[in-house]
Coordinates of C-alpha atoms and ligand atoms in Angstrom, one line a residue:
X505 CA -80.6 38.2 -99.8
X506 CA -81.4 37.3 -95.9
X507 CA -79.1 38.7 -93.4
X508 CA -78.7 38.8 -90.0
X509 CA -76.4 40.2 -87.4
X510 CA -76.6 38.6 -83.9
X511 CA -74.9 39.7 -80.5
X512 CA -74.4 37.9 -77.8
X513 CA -74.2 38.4 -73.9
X514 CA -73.8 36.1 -71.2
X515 CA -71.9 33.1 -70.1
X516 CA -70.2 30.8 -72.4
X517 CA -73.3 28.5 -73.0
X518 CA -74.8 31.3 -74.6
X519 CA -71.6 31.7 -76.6
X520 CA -71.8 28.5 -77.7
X521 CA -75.5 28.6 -78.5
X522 CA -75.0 31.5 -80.1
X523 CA -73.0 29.2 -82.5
X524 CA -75.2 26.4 -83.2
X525 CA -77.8 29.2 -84.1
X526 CA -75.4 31.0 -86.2
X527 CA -75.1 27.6 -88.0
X528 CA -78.7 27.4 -88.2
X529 CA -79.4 30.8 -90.0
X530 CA -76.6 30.3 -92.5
X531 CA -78.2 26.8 -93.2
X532 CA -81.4 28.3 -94.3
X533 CA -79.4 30.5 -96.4
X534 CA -79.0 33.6 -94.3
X535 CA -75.9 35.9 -94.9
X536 CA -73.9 37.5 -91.3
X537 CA -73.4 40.7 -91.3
X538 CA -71.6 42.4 -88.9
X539 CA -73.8 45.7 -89.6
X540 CA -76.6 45.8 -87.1
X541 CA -78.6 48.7 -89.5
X542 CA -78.3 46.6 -92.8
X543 CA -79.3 42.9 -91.5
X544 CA -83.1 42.3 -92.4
X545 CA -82.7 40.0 -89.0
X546 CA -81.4 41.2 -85.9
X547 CA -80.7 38.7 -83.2
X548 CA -80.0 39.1 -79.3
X549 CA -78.8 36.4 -77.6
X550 CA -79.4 37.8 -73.6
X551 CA -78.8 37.4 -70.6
X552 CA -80.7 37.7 -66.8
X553 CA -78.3 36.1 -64.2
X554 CA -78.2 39.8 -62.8
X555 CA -80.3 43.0 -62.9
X556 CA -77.4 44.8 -65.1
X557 CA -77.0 42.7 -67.6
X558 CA -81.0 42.7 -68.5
X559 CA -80.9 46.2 -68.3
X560 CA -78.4 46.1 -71.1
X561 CA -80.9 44.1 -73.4
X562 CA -83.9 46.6 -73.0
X563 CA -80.9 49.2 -73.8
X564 CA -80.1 48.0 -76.8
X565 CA -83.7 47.4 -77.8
X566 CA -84.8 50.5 -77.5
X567 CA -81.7 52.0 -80.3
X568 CA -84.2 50.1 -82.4
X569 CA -87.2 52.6 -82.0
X570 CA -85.0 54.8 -84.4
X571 CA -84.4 52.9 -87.0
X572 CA -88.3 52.5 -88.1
X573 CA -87.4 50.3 -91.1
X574 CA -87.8 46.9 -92.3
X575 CA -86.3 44.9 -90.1
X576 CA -87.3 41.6 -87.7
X577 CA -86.1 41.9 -84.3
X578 CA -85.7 39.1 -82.2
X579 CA -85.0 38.7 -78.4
X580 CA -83.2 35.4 -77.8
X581 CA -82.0 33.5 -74.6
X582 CA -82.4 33.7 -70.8
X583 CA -84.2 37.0 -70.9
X584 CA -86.4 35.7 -73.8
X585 CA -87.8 33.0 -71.7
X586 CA -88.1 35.0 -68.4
X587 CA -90.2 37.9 -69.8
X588 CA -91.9 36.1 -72.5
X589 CA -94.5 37.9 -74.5
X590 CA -94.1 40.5 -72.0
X591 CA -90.8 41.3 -74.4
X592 CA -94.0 42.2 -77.1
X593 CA -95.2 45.1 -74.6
X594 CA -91.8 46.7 -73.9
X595 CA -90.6 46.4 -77.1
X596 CA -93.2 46.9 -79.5
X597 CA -91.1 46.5 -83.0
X598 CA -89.6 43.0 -81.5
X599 CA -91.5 40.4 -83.3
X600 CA -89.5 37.0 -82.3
X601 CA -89.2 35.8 -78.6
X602 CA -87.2 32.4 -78.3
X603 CA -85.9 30.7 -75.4
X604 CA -82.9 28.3 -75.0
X605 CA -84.8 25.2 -74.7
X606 CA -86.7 25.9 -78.0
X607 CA -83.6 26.4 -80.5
X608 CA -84.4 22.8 -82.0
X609 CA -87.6 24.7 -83.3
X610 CA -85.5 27.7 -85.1
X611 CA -85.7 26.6 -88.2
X612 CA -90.3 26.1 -88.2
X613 CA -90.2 29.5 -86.4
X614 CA -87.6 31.2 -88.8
X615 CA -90.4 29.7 -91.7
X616 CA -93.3 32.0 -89.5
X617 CA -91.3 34.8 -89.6
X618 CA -90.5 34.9 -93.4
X619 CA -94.2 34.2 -94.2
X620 CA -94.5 37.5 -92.1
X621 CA -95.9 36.7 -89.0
X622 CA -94.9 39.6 -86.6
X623 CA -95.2 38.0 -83.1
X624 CA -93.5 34.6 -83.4
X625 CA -92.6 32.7 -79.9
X626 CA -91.2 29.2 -78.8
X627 CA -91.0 29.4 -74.9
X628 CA -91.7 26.1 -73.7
X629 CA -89.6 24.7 -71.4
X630 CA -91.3 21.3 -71.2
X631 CA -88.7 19.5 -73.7
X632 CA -86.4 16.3 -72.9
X633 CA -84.1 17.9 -75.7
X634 CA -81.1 19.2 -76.1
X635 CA -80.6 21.3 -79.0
X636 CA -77.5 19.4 -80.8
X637 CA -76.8 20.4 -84.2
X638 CA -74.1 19.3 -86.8
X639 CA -74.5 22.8 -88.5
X640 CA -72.7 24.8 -85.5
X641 CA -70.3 27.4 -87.0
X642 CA -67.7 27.6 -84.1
X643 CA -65.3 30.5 -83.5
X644 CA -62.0 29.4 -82.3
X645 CA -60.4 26.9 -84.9
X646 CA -58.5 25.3 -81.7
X647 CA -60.4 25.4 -79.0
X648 CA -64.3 24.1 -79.2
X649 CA -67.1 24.5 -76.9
X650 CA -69.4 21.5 -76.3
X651 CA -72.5 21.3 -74.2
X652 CA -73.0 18.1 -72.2
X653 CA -76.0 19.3 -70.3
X654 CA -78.8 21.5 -70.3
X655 CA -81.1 23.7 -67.9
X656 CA -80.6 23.1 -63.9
X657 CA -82.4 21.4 -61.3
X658 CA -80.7 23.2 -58.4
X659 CA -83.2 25.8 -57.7
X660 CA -80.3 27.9 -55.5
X661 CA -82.3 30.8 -54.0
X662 CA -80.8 33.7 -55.9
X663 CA -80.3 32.2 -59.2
X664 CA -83.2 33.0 -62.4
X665 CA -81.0 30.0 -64.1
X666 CA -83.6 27.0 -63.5
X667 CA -86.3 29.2 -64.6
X668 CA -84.7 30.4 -68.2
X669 CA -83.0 27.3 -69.4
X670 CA -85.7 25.2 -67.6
X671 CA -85.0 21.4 -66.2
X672 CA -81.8 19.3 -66.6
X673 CA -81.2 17.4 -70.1
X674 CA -78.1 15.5 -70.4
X675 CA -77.2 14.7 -73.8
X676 CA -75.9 10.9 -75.2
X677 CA -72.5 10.2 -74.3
X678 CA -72.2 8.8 -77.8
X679 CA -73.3 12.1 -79.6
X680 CA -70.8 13.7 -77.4
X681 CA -67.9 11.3 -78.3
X682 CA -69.0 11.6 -81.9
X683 CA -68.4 15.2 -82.0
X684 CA -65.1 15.3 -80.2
X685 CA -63.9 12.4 -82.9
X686 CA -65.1 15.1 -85.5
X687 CA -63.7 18.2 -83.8
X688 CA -60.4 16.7 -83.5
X689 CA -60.7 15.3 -87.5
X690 CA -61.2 19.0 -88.3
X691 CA -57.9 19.9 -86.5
X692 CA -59.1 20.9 -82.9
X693 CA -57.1 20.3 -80.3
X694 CA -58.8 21.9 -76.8
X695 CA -62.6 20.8 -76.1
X696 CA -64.6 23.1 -73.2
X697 CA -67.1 21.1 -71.9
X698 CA -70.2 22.8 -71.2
X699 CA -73.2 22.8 -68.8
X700 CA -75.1 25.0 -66.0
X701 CA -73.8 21.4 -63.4
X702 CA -71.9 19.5 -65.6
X703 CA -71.3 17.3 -62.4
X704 CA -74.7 16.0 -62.7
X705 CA -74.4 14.8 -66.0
X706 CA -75.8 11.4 -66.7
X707 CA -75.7 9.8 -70.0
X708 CA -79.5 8.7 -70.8
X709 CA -78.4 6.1 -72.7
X710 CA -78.4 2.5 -70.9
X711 CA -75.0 2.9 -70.6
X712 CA -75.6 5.5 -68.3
X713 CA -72.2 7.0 -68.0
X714 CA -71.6 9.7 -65.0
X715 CA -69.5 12.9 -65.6
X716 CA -66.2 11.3 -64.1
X717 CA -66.7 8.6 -67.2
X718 CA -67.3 10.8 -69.6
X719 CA -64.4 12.9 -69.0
X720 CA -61.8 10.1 -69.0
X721 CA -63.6 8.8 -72.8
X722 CA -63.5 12.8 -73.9
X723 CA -59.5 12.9 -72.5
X724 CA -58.8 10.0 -74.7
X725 CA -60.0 10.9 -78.2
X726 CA -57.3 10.8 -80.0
X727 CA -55.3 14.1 -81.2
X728 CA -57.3 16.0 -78.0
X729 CA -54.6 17.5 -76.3
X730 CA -56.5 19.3 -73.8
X731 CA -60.1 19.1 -72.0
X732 CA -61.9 21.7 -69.8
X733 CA -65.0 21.9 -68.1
X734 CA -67.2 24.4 -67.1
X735 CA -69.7 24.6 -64.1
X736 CA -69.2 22.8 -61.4
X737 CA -71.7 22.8 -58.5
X738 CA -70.0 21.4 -55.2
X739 CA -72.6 19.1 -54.3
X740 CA -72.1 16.8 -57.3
X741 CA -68.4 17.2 -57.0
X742 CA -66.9 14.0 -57.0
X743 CA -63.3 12.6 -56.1
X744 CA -63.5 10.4 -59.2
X745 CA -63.2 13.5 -61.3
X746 CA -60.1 14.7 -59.3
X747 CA -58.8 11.0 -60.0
X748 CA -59.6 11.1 -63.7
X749 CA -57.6 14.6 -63.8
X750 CA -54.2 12.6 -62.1
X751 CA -55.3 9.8 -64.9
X752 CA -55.9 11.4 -68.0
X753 CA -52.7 13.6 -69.3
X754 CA -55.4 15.5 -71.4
X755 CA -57.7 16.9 -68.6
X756 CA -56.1 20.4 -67.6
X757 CA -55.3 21.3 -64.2
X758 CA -57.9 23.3 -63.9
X759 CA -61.3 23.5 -61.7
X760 CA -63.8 26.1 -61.7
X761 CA -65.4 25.7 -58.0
X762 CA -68.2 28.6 -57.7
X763 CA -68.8 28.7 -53.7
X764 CA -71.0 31.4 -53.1
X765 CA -70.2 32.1 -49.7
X766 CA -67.7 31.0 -46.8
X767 CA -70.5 31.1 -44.5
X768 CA -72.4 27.7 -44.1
X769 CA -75.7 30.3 -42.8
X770 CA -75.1 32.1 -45.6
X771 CA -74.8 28.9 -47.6
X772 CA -77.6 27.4 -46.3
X773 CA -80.4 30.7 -46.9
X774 CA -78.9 30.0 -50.7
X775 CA -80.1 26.7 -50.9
X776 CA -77.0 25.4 -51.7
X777 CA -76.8 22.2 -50.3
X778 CA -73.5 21.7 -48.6
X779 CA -71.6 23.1 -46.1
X780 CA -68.0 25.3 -46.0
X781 CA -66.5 22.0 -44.6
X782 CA -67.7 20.1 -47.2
X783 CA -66.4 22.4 -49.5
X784 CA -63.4 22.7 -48.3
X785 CA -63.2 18.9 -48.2
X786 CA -63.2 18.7 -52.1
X787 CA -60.7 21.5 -52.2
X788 CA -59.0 18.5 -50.2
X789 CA -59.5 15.9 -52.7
X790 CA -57.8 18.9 -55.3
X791 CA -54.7 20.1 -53.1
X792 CA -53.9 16.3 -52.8
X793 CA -54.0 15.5 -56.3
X794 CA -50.7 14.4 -58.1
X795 CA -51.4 17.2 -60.8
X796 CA -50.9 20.7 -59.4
X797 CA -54.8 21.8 -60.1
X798 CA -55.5 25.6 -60.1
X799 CA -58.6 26.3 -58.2
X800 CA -61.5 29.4 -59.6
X801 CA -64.6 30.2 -57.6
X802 CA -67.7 33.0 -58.2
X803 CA -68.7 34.5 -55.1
X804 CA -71.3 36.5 -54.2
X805 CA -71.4 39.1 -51.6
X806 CA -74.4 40.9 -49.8
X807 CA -76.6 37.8 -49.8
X808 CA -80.0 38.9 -47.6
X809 CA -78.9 37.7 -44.1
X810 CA -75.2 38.2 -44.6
X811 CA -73.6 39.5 -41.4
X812 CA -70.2 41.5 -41.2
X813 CA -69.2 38.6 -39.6
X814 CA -70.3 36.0 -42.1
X815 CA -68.5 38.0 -45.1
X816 CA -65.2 37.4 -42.8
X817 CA -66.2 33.8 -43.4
X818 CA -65.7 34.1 -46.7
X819 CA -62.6 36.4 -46.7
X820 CA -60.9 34.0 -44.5
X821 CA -62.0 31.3 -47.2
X822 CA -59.8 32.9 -49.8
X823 CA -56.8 32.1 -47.5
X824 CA -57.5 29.0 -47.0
X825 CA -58.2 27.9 -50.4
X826 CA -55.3 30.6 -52.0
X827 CA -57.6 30.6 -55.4
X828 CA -56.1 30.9 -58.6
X829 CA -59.3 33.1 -59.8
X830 CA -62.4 35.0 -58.5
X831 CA -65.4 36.2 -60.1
X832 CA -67.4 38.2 -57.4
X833 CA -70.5 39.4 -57.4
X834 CA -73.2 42.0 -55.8
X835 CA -76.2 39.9 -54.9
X836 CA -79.0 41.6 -57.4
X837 CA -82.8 40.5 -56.9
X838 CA -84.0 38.4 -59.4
X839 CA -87.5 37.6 -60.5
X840 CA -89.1 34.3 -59.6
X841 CA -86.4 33.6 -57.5
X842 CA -87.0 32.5 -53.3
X843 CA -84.7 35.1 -52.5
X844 CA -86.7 37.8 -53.7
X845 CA -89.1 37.1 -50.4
X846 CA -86.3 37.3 -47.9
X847 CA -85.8 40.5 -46.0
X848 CA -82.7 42.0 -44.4
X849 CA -81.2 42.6 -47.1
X850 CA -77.5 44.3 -47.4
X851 CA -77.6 48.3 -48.4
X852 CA -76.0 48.7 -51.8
X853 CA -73.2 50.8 -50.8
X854 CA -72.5 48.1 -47.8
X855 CA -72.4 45.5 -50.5
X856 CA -69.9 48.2 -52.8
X857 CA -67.9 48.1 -49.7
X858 CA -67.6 44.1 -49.4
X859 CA -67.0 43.5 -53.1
X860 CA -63.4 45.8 -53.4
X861 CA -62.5 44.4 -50.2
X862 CA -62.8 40.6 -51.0
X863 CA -61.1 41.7 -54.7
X864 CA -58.5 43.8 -52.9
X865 CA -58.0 40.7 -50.5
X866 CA -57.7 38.4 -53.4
X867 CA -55.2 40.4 -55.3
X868 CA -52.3 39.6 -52.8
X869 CA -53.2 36.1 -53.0
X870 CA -53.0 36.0 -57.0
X871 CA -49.6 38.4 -56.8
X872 CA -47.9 34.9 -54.7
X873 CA -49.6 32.5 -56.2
X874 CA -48.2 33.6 -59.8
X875 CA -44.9 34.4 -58.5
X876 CA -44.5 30.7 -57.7
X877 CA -44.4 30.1 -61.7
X878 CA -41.5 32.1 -62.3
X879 CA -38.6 30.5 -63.6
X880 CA -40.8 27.0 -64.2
X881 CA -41.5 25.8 -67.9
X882 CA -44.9 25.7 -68.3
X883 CA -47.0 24.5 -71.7
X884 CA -48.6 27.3 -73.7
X885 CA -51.5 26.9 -76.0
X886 CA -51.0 29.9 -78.1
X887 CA -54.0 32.0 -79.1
X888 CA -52.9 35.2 -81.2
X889 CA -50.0 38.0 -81.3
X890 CA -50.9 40.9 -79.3
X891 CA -49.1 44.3 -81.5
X892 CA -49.7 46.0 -78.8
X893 CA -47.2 44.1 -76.4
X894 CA -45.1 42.4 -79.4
X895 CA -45.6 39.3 -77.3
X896 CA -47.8 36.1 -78.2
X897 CA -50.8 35.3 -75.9
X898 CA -51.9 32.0 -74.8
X899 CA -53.0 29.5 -71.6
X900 CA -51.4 26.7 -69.4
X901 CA -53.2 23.9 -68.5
X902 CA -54.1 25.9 -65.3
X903 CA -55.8 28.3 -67.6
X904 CA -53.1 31.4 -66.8
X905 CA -52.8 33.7 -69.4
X906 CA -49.0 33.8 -70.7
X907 CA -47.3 36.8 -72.8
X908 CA -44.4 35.8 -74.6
X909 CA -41.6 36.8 -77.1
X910 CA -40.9 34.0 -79.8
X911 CA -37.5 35.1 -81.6
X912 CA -39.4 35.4 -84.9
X913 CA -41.8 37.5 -83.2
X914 CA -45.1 38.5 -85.1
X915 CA -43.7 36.1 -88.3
X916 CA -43.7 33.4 -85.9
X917 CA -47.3 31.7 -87.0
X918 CA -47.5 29.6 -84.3
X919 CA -51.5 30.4 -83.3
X920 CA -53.3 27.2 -82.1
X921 CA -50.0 25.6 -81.4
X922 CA -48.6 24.3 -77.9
X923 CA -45.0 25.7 -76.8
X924 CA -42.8 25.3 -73.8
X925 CA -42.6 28.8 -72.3
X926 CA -40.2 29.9 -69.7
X927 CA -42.0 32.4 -67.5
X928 CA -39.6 34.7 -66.0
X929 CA -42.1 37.3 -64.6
X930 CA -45.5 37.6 -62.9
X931 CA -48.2 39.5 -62.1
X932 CA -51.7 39.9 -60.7
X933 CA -53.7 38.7 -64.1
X934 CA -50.9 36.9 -66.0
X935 CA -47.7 35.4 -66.5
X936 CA -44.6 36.5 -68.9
X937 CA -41.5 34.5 -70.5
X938 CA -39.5 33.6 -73.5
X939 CA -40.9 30.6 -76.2
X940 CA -38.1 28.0 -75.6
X941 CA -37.3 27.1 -79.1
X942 CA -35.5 24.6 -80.3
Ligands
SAH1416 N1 -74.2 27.2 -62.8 C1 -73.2 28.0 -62.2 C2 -73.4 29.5 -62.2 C3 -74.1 30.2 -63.2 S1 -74.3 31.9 -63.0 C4 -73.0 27.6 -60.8 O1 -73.9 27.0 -60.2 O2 -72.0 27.9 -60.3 C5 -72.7 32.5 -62.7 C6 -72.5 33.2 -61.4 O3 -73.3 34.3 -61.3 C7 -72.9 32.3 -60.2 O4 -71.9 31.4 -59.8 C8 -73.1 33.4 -59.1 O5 -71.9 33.7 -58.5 C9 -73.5 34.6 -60.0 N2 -75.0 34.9 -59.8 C10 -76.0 34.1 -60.1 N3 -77.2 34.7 -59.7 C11 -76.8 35.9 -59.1 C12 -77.6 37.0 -58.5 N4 -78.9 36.9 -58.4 N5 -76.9 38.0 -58.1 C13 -75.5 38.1 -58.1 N6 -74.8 37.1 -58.7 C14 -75.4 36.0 -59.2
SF4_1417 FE1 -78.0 28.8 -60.7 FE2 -77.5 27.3 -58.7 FE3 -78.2 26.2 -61.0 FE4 -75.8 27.4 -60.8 S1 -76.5 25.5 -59.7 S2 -77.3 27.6 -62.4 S3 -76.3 29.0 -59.4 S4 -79.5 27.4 -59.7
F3S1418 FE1 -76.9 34.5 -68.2 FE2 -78.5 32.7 -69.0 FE3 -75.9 32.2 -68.9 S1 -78.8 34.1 -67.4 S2 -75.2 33.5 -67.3 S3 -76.9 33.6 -70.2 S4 -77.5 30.8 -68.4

């Protein structure tokens, strides 16, 4: 029988891609395996956003020089569509190069590579599609990723992004709305909306629904309880989708804001069309919202150009906006990218430097922010038992991590369920308390 193991890196689109192709394979009656060495298909789903992280594709690729037997390899995702057949010259023995914007073509190129054909691509990028698919084997029974939009037309100097997932597609608001109905039917309760700019979605139907809209009909489907999004570019930030949050009981409190930079230079030599002040004016529209909305940013430090004094920009940004969350990142040259021309850029070490000290920075702010939860109730959405602790795991609406005791402890079987929580402690990462049980 047909078998095939696939592993996935990357962000949660390519999670959730990752899915709808699992879904795919097992349609044309493939079998998973989670035995890289006994699949006759080996899949990777990669990723380039930095230098790392396609280092660690070509790593695991070559492992595969040893193995000499039977077996189709196949290079999927971001890196798939940068390097193209170049993949063919590194890696010899891979015979299947696909990029994200031709997974509606899996299944004719899966039928090349069963009649045997050893150097099968799809790397177009001139498509209107998006790949939707009613065959997506998802994860999580309780929470479900959904992509909205495709690709990115933002062209943000540093970013390989518009270039491996190729223009913006959104997808029908109806098709959308269908699936929620469906996911809900099947017992989910949490949708993750997903998209490179999910703020520029725009349904291409006539009824040409904007992301604001779409969010309020996704927050109503009934037996949804709660509804995240994920990425937001500040640009197409609106204030109607901070008043559909304080409308909609089923949006979470959450917004994921990457910013870059607190420098508006800085800002500017990244193409990323706004200013700090306008920036911080959204963060405006959030801090004034009825709902108490936790605010999460990506930041990257030792852009070309970046100053000492423009990296204090951005620490004093941290302070101002007292973020809930920070991803942060070394700038890493990337290939086709307008950065790549720029000189000046930051040594390594220097950007080492600036990385702990934003992190270190941001620590203090995380310690008071979670201490102000201590002794409120908060809504948990459980997710498993952690034997390691003895305490249950699971989210607020703000997206904080909770560990709690339940009286019936690991018998408890409350996965997937939503309980009030009294959090008597805090830390750095997470939150702690007792299930309030009835
Ligand atoms: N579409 C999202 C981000 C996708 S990539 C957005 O616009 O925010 C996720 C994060 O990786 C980015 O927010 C950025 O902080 C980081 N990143 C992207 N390209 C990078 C690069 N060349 N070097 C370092 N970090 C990078
Ligand atoms: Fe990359 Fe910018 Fe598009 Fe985000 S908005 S994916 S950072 S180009
Ligand atoms: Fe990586 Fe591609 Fe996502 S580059 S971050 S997998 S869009």
């Amino acid at each position: 029988m047909k078998s095939f193991y696939l592993e996935t890196f990357g962000c949660q689109m390519n999670v959730h891609d990752s899915e709808k192709v699992i879904g795919t394979l097992l349609e044309r009656g493939y079998r998973q395996t989670e035995d890289a060495g006994e699949a006759s298909l080996v899949l990777y789903n990669t990723c380039s956003i930095r230098d790392k992280a396609e280092q660690k594709v070509f790593n695991k690729l070559q492992q595969h020089k040893r193995h000499g037997k039977e077996q189709v390899i196949g290079v999927l995702g971001c890196v798939a569509q940068q390097e193209g057949e170049k993949i063919f010259e590194r890696a010899p023995y891979v015979s299947l190069v696909v990029g994200s914007a031709s997974y509606t073509k899996l299944p004719e190129l899966l039928v090349q590579i069963e009649q045997g054909n050893r150097r099968v691509t799809g790397l177009s990028l001139d498509t209107d599609e998006t790949f939707d698919t009613p065959l997506t084997r998802r994860d999580n029974p309780y929470r479900a990723f959904l992509t909205i939009i495709e690709g990115c037309d933002k062209n943000c100097a540093y970013c390989v992004v518009p270039f491996t997932r190729g223009p913006e597609r959104s997808r029908a608001a109806q098709g959308v709305l269908d699936e929620v109905k469906q996911l809900a039917a099947a017992g989910y309760t949490e949708i993750m909306l997903l998209g490179q700019n999910v703020n520029s979605y725009l349904d291409p139907s006539p009824r040409g629904w904007n992301f604001a809209r779409l969010l309020r009909e996704v927050g109503q489907v009934e037996g949804i309880r709660r509804v995240r999004f994920t990425t937001s570019h500040p640009r197409d930030f609106t204030k109607e989708i901070i008043d559909a949050i304080d409308d909609v009981p089923a949006l979470c409190n959450h917004v994921h804001l990457p910013v870059q930079s607190g420098s508006s230079k800085v800002l500017e030599a990244m193409q990323r069309q706004y200013t700090r002040e306008q920036y911080l004016e959204r963060i405006g529209w959030m801090k004034n919202a009825r709902r108490k909305i936790s605010i999460t940013t990506d930041i990257i430090v030792g852009f070309p150009g970046e100053t000492e004094a423009d990296f204090q920009e951005t620490v004093r940004l941290l302070d101002e906006v007292e973020y809930d969350g920070l991803f942060s990142f070394k700038y890493s040259q990337r290939p086709n990218t307008p950065a790549l021309r720029f000189d000046d850029h930051v040594p390594e070490e220097e950007k080492g430097r600036r990385l702990l000290q934003l992190l270190e920075h941001q620590r203090t702010i995380l310690v008071r922010n979670n201490a102000g939860y201590v002794g409120e109730t908060e809504q948990v959405h459980t997710e498993h038992f952690n034997a390691a602790t003895g305490q249950w795991v699971g989210k607020t609406t703000q997206h904080k991590t909770v560990n709690f005791t339940h009286p019936q402890g690991p018998e408890a079987a409350i996965e997937g369920r939503y309980l009030d929580v009294l959090v008597t402690r805090s830390g750095v990462a997470s939150l702690a308390g007792e299930a309030i049980v009835m």
